[in-house]
Amino acid sequence: MDAGLARDLYFRMLRIRTVEEKIAELYPEQQMRCPVHLSVGQEAVAVGVCAALASEDYAFSTHRSHAHYLAKGGNLKAMLGELYGRVTGCCQGKGGSMHLVDRSVGFLGAVPIVGSTIPIGVGAAFGTLLRKERRVTIVFLGDGATEEGVFHEAVNFAVLKRLPVVFVCENNFFSVYSSLDVRQPSTREIYELVRGYGLESLQGDGNDVEAVYGLTKAAAEKARAGRGPTFLEFKTYRWREHCGPHYDNHVGYRSEQEFEEWKARCPVARLKQRLLQRGLVAQQDLDGVEATLTDEIEAAVAFAKASPFPDPQLLGAHLYAP
Amino acid sequence: MTRDLRFFQAIHEATDLCMARDPSVYLMGLHVPADPKGIFGTVSGLQQKYGSDRVMDMPTSENGMTGVAIGSALVGMRPIMVHQRIEFALLAVEQIINQAANWHYMFGGKDAMPLVIRMMIGRGWGQGPQHSQSLQAMFAHVPGLKVVMPVTPYDAKGLLIAAIEDNNPVIYLEHRWLHNIFGPVPEGHYTVPIGKARTARPGRDVTIVATSYMVLESLRAADLLARDGIEAEVVDVRSLRPLDTAHILGSVQKTGRVLAVDGAWRSLGFAAEVLALVAERTYGTLKAAPQRVTFPDLPSPSTPALAQHFYPRTVHIVNGVRTMLGLQEVTEAQLGIQHETPLDVPDKAFTGPF
Ligand SMILES: Cc1ncc(C[n+]2csc(CCOP(=O)(O)OP(=O)(O)O)c2C)c(N)n1
């Protein structure tokens, strides 16, 4: 991987990490009055996948969508505005954190109902095919979502129609507090199960952004060339609680040791190490970037906090399209 | 003996008691044993007591697992399924409506379908359009389903026991803002019959027919109205299907006025049903046109700036009644209503996402 790209991946991950840490820091002020689902620890999947896409490619996501939205190029100010319930938010405050959207960069929507965007993403891919566009559609989903019937129905159709879609499963082993082993047989890998539907199905290290990038690049090129869908499973780990800003290892659904093992595999620190080792960046480069990131994020937070709330008139707006 | 319990404790006690009495009762739902908060405290400790066969987590597969519950009911089990938000049950609407609701009827009355589905409804903390819908009318529209909405801890326990012992599918709807309220609950086994309304407060001037959390807002409104000499009778319907039409009509015949209050959409909903019922059966005896207090026919917005204009509250009920009596509307300030907490939280203790 060339130096420019590797550095870019690093900065994108660091940016997302810093934004999410900032949200975690600010959330207890109780000015963001909606749930937040942070993906601290999972940045490599979002960044590796989206860096392999073109801006006109489409992406769909879930309740845990901040990283996906930002990685796809979503507007940070509009995201924070939405979390703060302001009219400058990407949904004018109507959606809240679980409904991010930025059409200008192909991020067509995130919704919190598990599995619901999977067929919608397949439908978008179907639409692009009918319209003879050469776009790829990415559907982000969790391990929990692979248990929903709609996942299986959607994959079947994608294979049937050879749709230009890449299913990206972030397997972080948990559906809220329920670990994978109470939901799926432990002798089976998700990507192996999915392979049975007749599409290429691969597994990669979800904490290695270069690996994620490589697999996605190949899958996206294949889709663009009309050679059908791919399923990619990336194992990774969510550091903080399912919903909210805190750490929650003490509540007992996972062990401190497991958490520490995953933390030691931090995707951001890992790439940074590699970049330094390969001599692709110098420590002072990184310091400089960290400072600009902090400024950018402070400015976005200030923007969101200073933004007005939607006027009550807006309550009745947008029920039907004009 | 009767002591004060919280609503969530009443649900816990009913579940515990039924599981102890009847080995065919089992409990399942996403995070049912795993949730450290015990699904608002309603299932805490039950897996330790009854084991993982009878208290179990499930895959993120609502439709499939509802079918599993139905099948097990057919062969003698009595499942209770829990959905932390009613929206998750929408993925199971096929099994609930096509299968569970119809089964007994379509097979000529041969098989019972004892199944309880607990669903949380209601608002709070920016849950937005897909996590705070109140779809009682949708389920109550379907013949073959019973739909209950307890308000008091007493009813929470008695109705849940009745639901578990009922041979039909029962949708048991819990408003998130009720889980922490207090009230007297008898120890031991008792049931509250499904399909019987209750007069939560007697009055002679107007009947307020309310559901779930809106009963509490209606009682507050009745207190404020009483200061002006207006005596409102508050009817807590408790069950939407079967609906205790006799109770509602009896009250309206006495007062001559009806205001239907439902925490859900206006058109084609529960409040519309009450007004239709009253119009059909008491036409000519009413002293004022029936009124409704409901949500507007819009999705529920996330931002508190809009949510405060979406959810009706005490003042809207007061004004609904005043309008019927030909009185001027009043403001919250005139009523002396001060909000000690922001409007998107149920109480002072609440500090974060549901
Ligand atoms: C249909 C449905 N059922 C249940 C839920 C509750 N819920 C919210 S997030 C979540 C976890 C899903 O796990 P996964 O897909 O692995 O995503 P993760 O949170 O791990 O990123 C669940 C079950 C939901 N939102 N939608």
XYZ file of C-alpha atoms and ligand atoms in Angstrom:
702
model
C 0.000 0.000 0.000
C 1.403 3.378 -0.901
C 2.366 5.912 1.727
C -0.269 8.480 0.830
C -3.108 6.023 1.123
C -1.848 4.509 4.356
C -1.579 7.942 5.917
C -5.003 8.842 4.678
C -6.490 5.745 6.264
C -4.821 6.597 9.516
C -6.067 10.169 9.569
C -9.587 9.115 8.741
C -9.615 6.604 11.579
C -8.116 9.061 13.990
C -10.704 11.657 13.040
C -13.563 9.286 13.724
C -12.017 8.166 16.990
C -11.573 11.758 18.100
C -15.121 12.729 17.165
C -16.566 9.783 19.048
C -14.423 10.400 22.104
C -15.642 13.972 22.023
C -19.248 12.815 21.889
C -18.601 10.528 24.847
C -17.108 13.441 26.743
C -19.973 15.803 25.981
C -22.903 13.411 26.285
C -23.184 13.676 30.085
C -23.941 17.395 29.682
C -27.371 16.106 28.577
C -27.606 18.456 25.660
C -27.592 15.629 23.147
C -31.022 14.304 23.968
C -31.055 11.144 21.913
C -29.380 7.760 22.219
C -25.825 7.417 20.873
C -24.206 4.198 19.704
C -20.460 4.688 19.477
C -18.108 2.573 17.381
C -14.898 3.327 19.214
C -12.669 0.334 18.472
C -14.406 -0.467 15.187
C -13.024 2.384 13.058
C -10.998 0.192 10.732
C -14.061 -1.351 9.114
C -15.755 1.953 8.382
C -12.612 3.571 7.069
C -11.179 0.599 5.192
C -14.475 0.023 3.424
C -15.315 3.604 2.525
C -11.786 4.448 1.378
C -12.178 1.700 -1.205
C -15.270 3.370 -2.644
C -15.894 6.256 -4.940
C -17.921 9.210 -3.766
C -20.816 8.241 -6.051
C -21.048 4.782 -4.520
C -23.872 4.277 -2.069
C -23.816 3.188 1.559
C -26.467 2.237 4.113
C -26.037 1.743 7.806
C -27.589 0.967 11.162
C -28.003 2.386 14.667
C -24.199 2.416 14.969
C -23.574 4.688 12.031
C -21.373 7.629 13.066
C -18.211 6.000 11.771
C -19.807 4.848 8.529
C -21.285 8.262 7.874
C -18.036 10.090 8.524
C -15.943 7.575 6.606
C -18.187 7.957 3.585
C -17.606 11.699 3.743
C -20.701 12.753 5.667
C -20.742 16.302 6.965
C -19.507 16.440 10.551
C -21.338 19.628 11.422
C -24.619 18.198 10.168
C -24.041 15.042 12.174
C -23.402 16.904 15.409
C -26.279 19.252 14.682
C -28.493 16.189 14.455
C -27.238 14.755 17.736
C -27.979 18.102 19.357
C -31.470 18.153 17.842
C -30.810 21.319 15.871
C -32.290 22.480 12.618
C -28.810 22.362 11.086
C -28.713 18.616 11.653
C -28.749 16.274 8.685
C -32.422 15.472 9.410
C -33.223 18.913 10.830
C -33.392 17.285 14.244
C -36.228 14.975 13.326
C -34.178 11.812 13.154
C -31.638 12.016 15.948
C -28.418 10.023 16.179
C -29.897 6.831 14.763
C -30.904 8.446 11.481
C -27.897 9.893 9.707
C -28.037 10.748 6.043
C -25.899 12.673 3.568
C -27.024 12.181 0.017
C -24.279 14.389 -1.354
C -21.719 11.701 -0.555
C -23.905 8.680 -1.275
C -24.743 7.938 2.352
C -28.373 7.133 1.774
C -29.460 6.472 5.309
C -29.092 4.759 8.647
C -31.973 3.351 10.670
C -32.059 1.556 14.015
C -34.285 -1.390 13.205
C -31.888 -4.293 12.979
C -31.669 -5.627 9.455
C -34.000 -3.105 7.903
C -31.494 -1.399 5.646
C -30.208 -4.669 4.193
C -32.980 -5.158 1.607
C -33.081 -1.422 1.043
C -29.403 -1.466 0.131
C -30.054 -4.401 -2.168
C -32.864 -2.394 -3.680
C -30.578 0.556 -4.264
C -28.145 -1.748 -6.021
C -31.024 -3.128 -8.080
C -31.996 0.438 -8.954
C -28.512 1.325 -10.109
C -28.456 -1.790 -12.256
C -31.789 -0.943 -13.868
C -30.557 2.575 -14.450
C -27.335 1.189 -15.910
C -25.178 3.139 -13.464
C -21.805 1.836 -12.441
C -22.203 2.412 -8.744
C -21.502 0.015 -5.950
C -23.748 -0.182 -2.892
C -22.380 -1.043 0.528
C -24.630 -2.369 3.256
C -23.179 -2.187 6.750
C -24.669 -4.659 9.198
C -23.859 -6.291 12.513
C -23.607 -9.941 13.476
C -27.035 -9.588 15.079
C -28.540 -8.553 11.783
C -27.507 -11.829 10.156
C -30.139 -13.496 12.343
C -32.984 -11.522 10.834
C -34.937 -13.263 8.113
C -34.730 -10.211 5.939
C -30.956 -10.588 5.699
C -31.333 -14.004 4.112
C -34.107 -12.868 1.823
C -32.071 -9.908 0.668
C -28.874 -11.856 0.054
C -30.779 -14.406 -1.982
C -32.177 -11.706 -4.235
C -28.810 -10.003 -4.590
C -27.283 -13.284 -5.758
C -30.223 -14.049 -8.024
C -29.852 -10.713 -9.818
C -26.038 -10.486 -9.552
C -26.383 -7.101 -7.942
C -23.480 -4.704 -7.421
C -23.685 -4.828 -3.651
C -21.167 -5.574 -0.915
C -22.502 -6.728 2.443
C -20.141 -5.646 5.188
C -20.733 -7.467 8.439
C -19.057 -5.958 11.473
C -18.967 -8.910 13.785
C -18.357 -7.438 17.232
C -19.778 -10.562 18.925
C -22.607 -8.775 20.687
C -26.185 -7.873 20.032
C -26.525 -5.344 22.849
C -25.724 -7.589 25.849
C -26.352 -10.913 24.166
C -23.175 -12.569 23.061
C -22.925 -14.447 19.819
C -22.839 -17.828 21.548
C -26.420 -17.521 22.837
C -27.621 -16.531 19.382
C -25.716 -18.666 16.903
C -24.004 -22.044 17.076
C -20.393 -21.567 18.072
C -19.175 -24.131 15.555
C -20.180 -21.989 12.611
C -18.657 -18.894 11.068
C -21.034 -16.316 9.684
C -19.194 -15.934 6.382
C -19.255 -19.695 5.835
C -22.984 -19.838 6.353
C -23.540 -17.005 3.916
C -21.357 -18.652 1.284
C -24.100 -21.228 0.910
C -26.210 -18.626 -0.832
C -23.860 -18.787 -3.773
C -21.836 -15.627 -3.471
C -18.238 -15.002 -2.649
C -18.008 -14.719 1.114
C -14.806 -13.817 2.910
C -13.548 -13.065 6.343
C -10.960 -10.481 7.325
C -9.348 -8.887 10.327
C -11.662 -6.029 11.201
C -9.006 -4.252 13.211
C -6.578 -4.120 10.315
C -7.635 -1.249 8.102
C -5.315 -2.238 5.269
C -6.830 -5.716 5.171
C -10.337 -4.263 5.187
C -9.412 -1.875 2.421
C -7.918 -4.620 0.284
C -10.880 -6.963 0.539
C -13.377 -4.178 -0.086
C -11.468 -2.798 -3.036
C -11.573 -6.188 -4.731
C -15.245 -6.711 -3.912
C -16.184 -3.248 -5.151
C -14.273 -3.710 -8.398
C -15.951 -7.024 -8.946
C -19.361 -5.465 -8.332
C -18.590 -2.591 -10.656
C -17.556 -5.029 -13.348
C -20.950 -6.718 -13.141
C -19.724 -9.830 -11.390
C -22.171 -9.714 -8.544
C -22.354 -9.347 -4.788
C -19.834 -10.182 -2.073
C -20.208 -10.758 1.638
C -17.368 -9.597 3.867
C -17.210 -10.462 7.541
C -14.863 -8.458 9.733
C -14.339 -9.390 13.344
C -13.872 -6.389 15.547
C -14.858 -5.119 18.970
C -16.895 -2.313 20.477
C -15.109 -0.722 23.401
C -17.852 1.271 24.991
C -21.372 0.332 26.029
C -23.906 -0.578 23.352
C -25.821 2.660 23.762
C -24.423 5.627 25.636
C -21.017 7.096 26.371
C -19.670 4.881 29.132
C -17.585 1.762 29.502
C -19.628 -1.125 30.846
C -17.387 -4.106 31.442
C -18.384 -4.108 35.098
C -21.977 -5.083 34.330
C -20.859 -8.593 33.556
C -21.803 -9.515 30.017
C -18.173 -9.601 28.908
C -14.894 -9.967 30.677
C -12.361 -7.281 31.389
C -9.700 -9.600 30.006
C -11.474 -10.015 26.682
C -11.855 -6.261 26.486
C -8.172 -5.661 27.221
C -7.143 -8.159 24.567
C -9.145 -6.306 21.972
C -8.000 -2.941 23.183
C -4.438 -4.071 22.656
C -5.421 -4.579 19.022
C -6.616 -0.981 18.637
C -6.936 -0.392 14.908
C -5.766 3.197 15.127
C -2.688 2.544 17.251
C -1.844 -0.465 15.140
C -1.681 1.444 11.890
C 0.176 4.292 13.510
C 2.814 1.828 14.665
C 3.137 0.446 11.175
C 3.426 3.861 9.607
C 6.160 4.866 11.992
C 7.969 1.559 11.565
C 7.836 1.784 7.802
C 9.076 5.335 8.075
C 6.025 6.624 6.223
C 5.321 9.329 8.755
C 7.267 11.165 11.389
C 5.936 11.712 14.877
C 5.750 15.475 14.372
C 3.519 15.051 11.278
C 1.093 13.174 13.456
C 1.140 15.749 16.214
C 0.319 18.463 13.721
C -2.623 16.532 12.362
C -3.964 15.776 15.786
C -4.042 19.473 16.512
C -5.962 20.322 13.333
C -8.434 17.546 14.073
C -9.093 18.901 17.519
C -9.721 22.340 16.071
C -12.077 20.992 13.441
C -14.064 19.037 15.961
C -14.253 21.871 18.484
C -15.542 24.108 15.729
C -18.173 21.573 14.697
C -19.355 21.150 18.277
C -19.530 24.914 18.709
C -21.491 25.130 15.472
C -23.968 22.498 16.619
C -24.433 24.025 20.052
C -24.917 27.485 18.602
C -27.391 26.284 15.974
C -31.077 27.046 16.502
C -33.634 24.399 17.311
C -36.175 23.724 14.594
C -39.147 26.039 14.561
C -42.378 24.350 15.729
C -43.664 24.854 12.178
C -41.296 22.133 11.090
C -43.221 19.526 13.099
C -45.775 19.160 10.338
C -43.365 19.519 7.443
C -42.033 16.594 5.373
C -44.875 14.166 5.940
C -45.341 13.753 2.226
C -43.031 14.671 -0.598
C -44.257 17.606 -2.669
C -51.359 -8.430 52.142
C -51.018 -5.347 50.001
C -47.907 -3.205 49.787
C -46.693 -0.501 47.464
C -44.698 -1.753 44.532
C -43.418 -0.186 41.402
C -45.038 -1.071 38.105
C -41.963 -3.007 36.965
C -41.928 -4.989 40.207
C -45.560 -5.880 39.677
C -44.710 -7.304 36.265
C -41.806 -9.208 37.759
C -43.965 -10.610 40.518
C -46.692 -11.724 38.110
C -44.159 -13.483 35.903
C -42.431 -15.134 38.825
C -45.698 -16.304 40.306
C -46.996 -17.772 37.059
C -43.723 -19.527 36.350
C -43.749 -21.032 39.809
C -47.362 -22.209 39.480
C -47.227 -23.523 35.953
C -44.199 -25.250 34.428
C -45.520 -24.592 30.930
C -44.936 -20.857 31.284
C -41.646 -19.728 29.779
C -40.116 -16.370 28.989
C -38.072 -15.273 26.030
C -36.911 -12.151 24.321
C -33.795 -10.396 23.151
C -31.511 -9.779 26.155
C -34.067 -11.226 28.542
C -31.481 -12.786 30.824
C -28.513 -10.750 29.579
C -29.696 -7.193 30.152
C -28.004 -5.945 33.353
C -31.013 -3.710 33.923
C -33.289 -6.734 33.625
C -35.556 -5.178 30.962
C -36.549 -2.271 33.203
C -36.229 -4.661 36.133
C -39.122 -6.814 34.973
C -37.138 -10.045 34.475
C -34.206 -9.677 36.879
C -33.070 -12.889 38.499
C -35.655 -15.066 36.805
C -33.136 -17.071 34.804
C -31.218 -17.915 37.984
C -34.464 -19.113 39.496
C -35.987 -21.004 36.579
C -33.024 -21.936 34.423
C -32.052 -21.128 30.887
C -34.670 -23.366 29.268
C -37.482 -21.349 30.763
C -35.921 -17.911 30.701
C -33.993 -17.434 27.539
C -32.378 -14.999 25.227
C -33.160 -15.388 21.569
C -31.512 -14.675 18.244
C -32.276 -11.301 16.678
C -35.083 -13.022 14.789
C -38.434 -11.637 15.841
C -40.626 -13.239 13.219
C -39.031 -16.646 13.463
C -39.098 -16.649 17.247
C -42.757 -15.644 17.306
C -43.472 -18.652 15.155
C -41.486 -20.759 17.588
C -43.581 -19.371 20.450
C -46.767 -20.150 18.546
C -45.676 -23.694 17.783
C -44.734 -24.339 21.377
C -48.092 -22.967 22.512
C -49.831 -25.440 20.205
C -48.209 -28.310 22.019
C -48.923 -27.139 25.518
C -46.505 -24.370 26.453
C -47.400 -20.838 27.546
C -44.769 -18.495 26.163
C -44.222 -14.893 27.177
C -42.218 -12.931 24.656
C -40.748 -9.480 25.344
C -39.895 -6.704 22.911
C -38.123 -3.675 24.342
C -39.782 -1.556 21.723
C -42.999 -2.179 19.872
C -41.186 -1.537 16.599
C -39.209 -4.751 16.966
C -42.479 -6.664 17.082
C -43.332 -5.230 13.693
C -40.869 -7.688 12.227
C -43.116 -10.379 13.650
C -46.424 -9.001 12.470
C -46.840 -11.842 10.006
C -46.743 -14.478 12.707
C -48.745 -12.387 15.176
C -51.551 -11.362 12.858
C -51.789 -14.044 10.215
C -51.017 -16.947 12.477
C -51.528 -16.321 16.198
C -54.657 -14.221 15.845
C -56.363 -16.514 13.344
C -55.313 -19.957 14.466
C -58.128 -20.817 16.850
C -60.790 -19.510 14.475
C -59.521 -20.869 11.203
C -59.053 -24.392 12.489
C -62.597 -24.503 13.735
C -61.921 -23.703 17.368
C -59.777 -26.764 17.992
C -56.534 -25.327 19.280
C -55.899 -22.662 21.868
C -53.159 -20.119 21.343
C -51.920 -19.081 24.790
C -49.238 -16.539 24.077
C -48.340 -13.232 25.722
C -46.322 -10.630 23.877
C -45.065 -7.760 25.999
C -44.193 -4.642 24.043
C -42.886 -1.303 25.291
C -44.406 1.818 23.865
C -44.043 5.522 24.451
C -41.639 8.318 24.294
C -38.479 9.818 25.623
C -34.978 11.066 25.044
C -34.896 11.487 21.317
C -35.998 7.988 20.437
C -37.331 9.313 17.180
C -39.657 7.916 14.563
C -38.635 4.246 14.837
C -38.292 3.808 18.586
C -41.262 5.575 20.132
C -44.366 4.661 18.216
C -47.513 3.649 20.047
C -49.182 1.178 17.760
C -51.958 -0.053 20.011
C -54.634 0.604 17.422
C -52.828 -1.483 14.856
C -52.830 -4.567 17.051
C -56.234 -3.842 18.589
C -57.705 -3.685 15.104
C -57.153 -7.401 14.650
C -59.858 -9.828 15.774
C -58.328 -12.721 17.646
C -55.785 -10.652 19.525
C -56.437 -9.281 22.981
C -54.726 -5.987 23.758
C -54.226 -4.716 27.294
C -52.640 -1.501 28.563
C -52.218 -1.424 32.337
C -51.606 1.876 34.114
C -51.436 1.010 37.810
C -49.054 -1.491 39.381
C -52.156 -3.345 40.611
C -53.368 -3.802 37.056
C -49.885 -4.497 35.755
C -49.784 -7.610 37.897
C -53.407 -8.656 37.639
C -53.619 -8.175 33.909
C -50.356 -9.979 33.259
C -51.494 -12.991 35.243
C -54.798 -12.929 33.399
C -52.923 -12.675 30.099
C -50.646 -15.593 30.891
C -53.613 -17.727 31.928
C -55.659 -16.685 28.905
C -55.920 -19.167 26.049
C -55.573 -16.467 23.407
C -52.726 -14.315 22.171
C -52.536 -11.233 24.379
C -50.590 -8.113 23.471
C -49.491 -6.507 26.735
C -48.429 -2.892 26.201
C -46.177 -1.117 28.690
C -45.575 2.593 28.459
C -41.937 3.345 29.296
C -42.954 6.168 31.611
C -44.984 3.838 33.787
C -42.289 1.374 34.829
C -41.273 3.418 37.860
C -44.616 4.506 39.243
C -45.726 3.259 42.658
C -48.985 1.777 43.791
C -50.604 -0.816 46.034
C -50.270 -4.425 44.882
C -51.633 -7.435 46.757
C -49.331 -10.362 47.365
C -50.165 -13.679 45.796
C -52.341 -14.677 42.919
C -55.129 -12.471 41.612
C -56.307 -11.484 38.166
C -57.753 -8.390 36.622
C -60.211 -9.537 33.979
C -59.260 -8.683 30.431
C -62.002 -6.568 28.894
C -63.142 -4.698 31.995
C -62.610 -0.950 32.251
C -62.285 0.879 35.550
C -63.430 4.266 36.770
C -60.200 5.880 37.860
C -62.031 8.929 39.175
C -65.776 9.490 39.379
C -67.365 12.691 38.097
C -70.597 14.020 36.668
C -69.751 16.652 34.040
C -67.660 14.905 31.439
C -66.232 11.469 30.740
C -62.558 11.256 29.876
C -61.804 7.863 28.326
C -58.060 7.292 28.409
C -55.393 4.688 27.710
C -52.147 3.801 29.428
C -49.943 6.716 30.518
C -52.573 9.198 29.333
C -54.759 8.066 32.230
C -52.281 9.735 34.577
C -52.322 12.937 32.566
C -56.130 12.771 32.576
C -56.239 12.409 36.342
C -54.005 15.452 36.688
C -56.309 17.312 34.336
C -59.329 16.241 36.368
C -57.716 17.637 39.515
C -57.160 20.979 37.825
C -60.672 21.033 36.382
C -62.108 20.337 39.821
C -60.638 23.618 41.032
C -63.068 25.313 38.669
C -65.918 23.136 39.809
C -65.805 20.821 36.800
C -66.067 17.165 37.816
C -64.522 14.912 35.217
C -64.992 11.160 35.332
C -61.849 9.369 34.174
C -62.301 5.933 32.644
C -59.179 3.798 32.316
C -60.072 1.309 29.598
C -57.355 -1.185 30.604
C -58.139 -3.393 27.574
C -58.531 -2.111 24.051
C -59.736 -5.454 22.796
C -62.081 -6.650 24.094
C -63.303 -3.130 24.824
C -65.640 -2.590 27.752
C -68.191 -0.647 25.763
C -70.848 -0.916 28.466
C -68.617 0.828 30.970
C -67.765 3.647 28.596
C -71.366 4.113 27.497
C -72.642 4.007 31.066
C -70.346 6.828 32.019
C -71.113 8.915 28.952
C -74.843 8.475 29.499
C -74.349 9.883 32.984
C -72.173 12.866 32.018
C -73.408 13.602 28.493
C -69.919 14.522 27.328
C -66.929 12.498 26.180
C -63.279 13.271 25.595
C -61.139 10.398 24.333
C -57.472 10.638 25.267
C -54.965 8.296 23.644
C -51.195 8.477 23.376
C -51.214 7.555 19.733
C -52.266 8.884 16.374
C -55.599 10.507 15.890
C -57.034 9.187 12.668
C -58.453 5.671 12.632
C -57.180 5.070 16.109
C -58.496 4.214 19.551
C -59.871 7.682 20.235
C -61.703 7.558 16.904
C -63.187 4.217 17.935
C -64.479 5.642 21.209
C -66.090 8.550 19.439
C -67.685 6.253 16.892
C -69.035 4.045 19.641
C -70.479 6.984 21.540
C -71.933 8.529 18.404
C -73.627 5.291 17.417
C -75.042 4.493 20.799
C -75.775 7.760 22.583
C -76.724 9.996 19.690
C -79.196 12.659 20.778
C -78.325 12.528 24.454
C -74.947 14.245 24.205
C -74.615 17.777 25.515
C -71.543 18.580 23.443
C -69.734 17.257 20.427
C -67.271 14.490 21.407
C -63.600 15.461 21.339
C -60.219 13.747 21.071
C -56.790 14.487 22.519
C -54.149 12.502 20.666
C -50.842 12.815 18.864
C -51.018 14.656 15.576
C -50.941 12.373 12.534
C -47.190 12.677 12.156
C -44.129 10.553 12.855
C -42.593 11.339 16.263
C -39.635 13.696 15.926
C -36.400 13.126 17.802
C -35.469 16.658 18.809
C -37.036 17.864 22.075
C -37.745 21.156 20.334
C -40.390 19.430 18.204
C -41.302 16.598 20.569
C -42.706 19.099 23.077
C -45.243 20.094 20.445
C -45.981 16.505 19.519
C -46.993 14.879 22.809
C -50.196 16.217 24.345
C -50.221 16.624 28.118
C -52.404 17.751 31.003
C -53.056 21.235 29.661
C -54.366 19.845 26.383
C -56.796 17.598 28.207
C -57.977 20.463 30.403
C -58.577 22.538 27.304
C -60.318 19.687 25.532
C -62.822 19.590 28.368
C -63.113 23.370 28.618
C -63.875 23.606 24.923
C -66.699 21.119 25.315
C -68.121 23.201 28.144
C -67.908 26.386 26.121
C -65.141 27.800 28.308
C -62.050 29.650 27.168
C -58.804 27.775 26.804
C -56.169 28.322 29.461
C -52.373 28.194 29.456
C -50.072 26.080 31.593
C -49.080 29.260 33.447
C -52.712 30.034 34.260
C -53.120 26.508 35.560
C -49.986 26.898 37.641
C -48.267 24.002 35.878
C -44.515 24.184 36.204
C -42.304 21.555 34.665
C -39.612 20.548 37.096
C -37.985 18.292 34.527
C -37.537 18.658 30.777
C -40.509 17.350 28.854
C -38.597 14.451 27.333
C -37.930 12.628 30.609
C -40.384 10.878 32.925
C -38.889 11.969 36.250
C -35.927 13.605 37.951
C -34.054 10.347 38.337
C -33.855 9.826 34.608
C -30.584 11.021 33.057
C -29.923 9.160 29.867
C -31.070 7.122 26.960
C -33.829 4.569 27.407
C -35.623 -5.544 14.775
C -34.893 -5.099 15.971
N -34.795 -5.918 17.017
C -34.126 -5.533 18.111
C -33.530 -4.313 18.162
C -32.764 -3.874 19.404
N -31.360 -3.711 19.076
C -30.819 -2.498 18.859
S -29.228 -2.599 18.420
C -29.230 -4.260 18.561
C -27.965 -5.019 18.369
C -27.779 -5.539 17.050
O -26.557 -6.164 17.019
P -25.640 -6.082 15.771
O -26.465 -6.161 14.541
O -24.603 -7.107 15.932
O -25.033 -4.613 15.848
P -24.067 -3.938 16.915
O -24.919 -3.182 17.889
O -23.270 -4.986 17.554
O -23.246 -2.966 16.130
C -30.482 -4.727 18.914
C -30.819 -6.122 19.097
C -33.669 -3.469 17.057
N -33.142 -2.230 17.037
N -34.339 -3.882 15.966
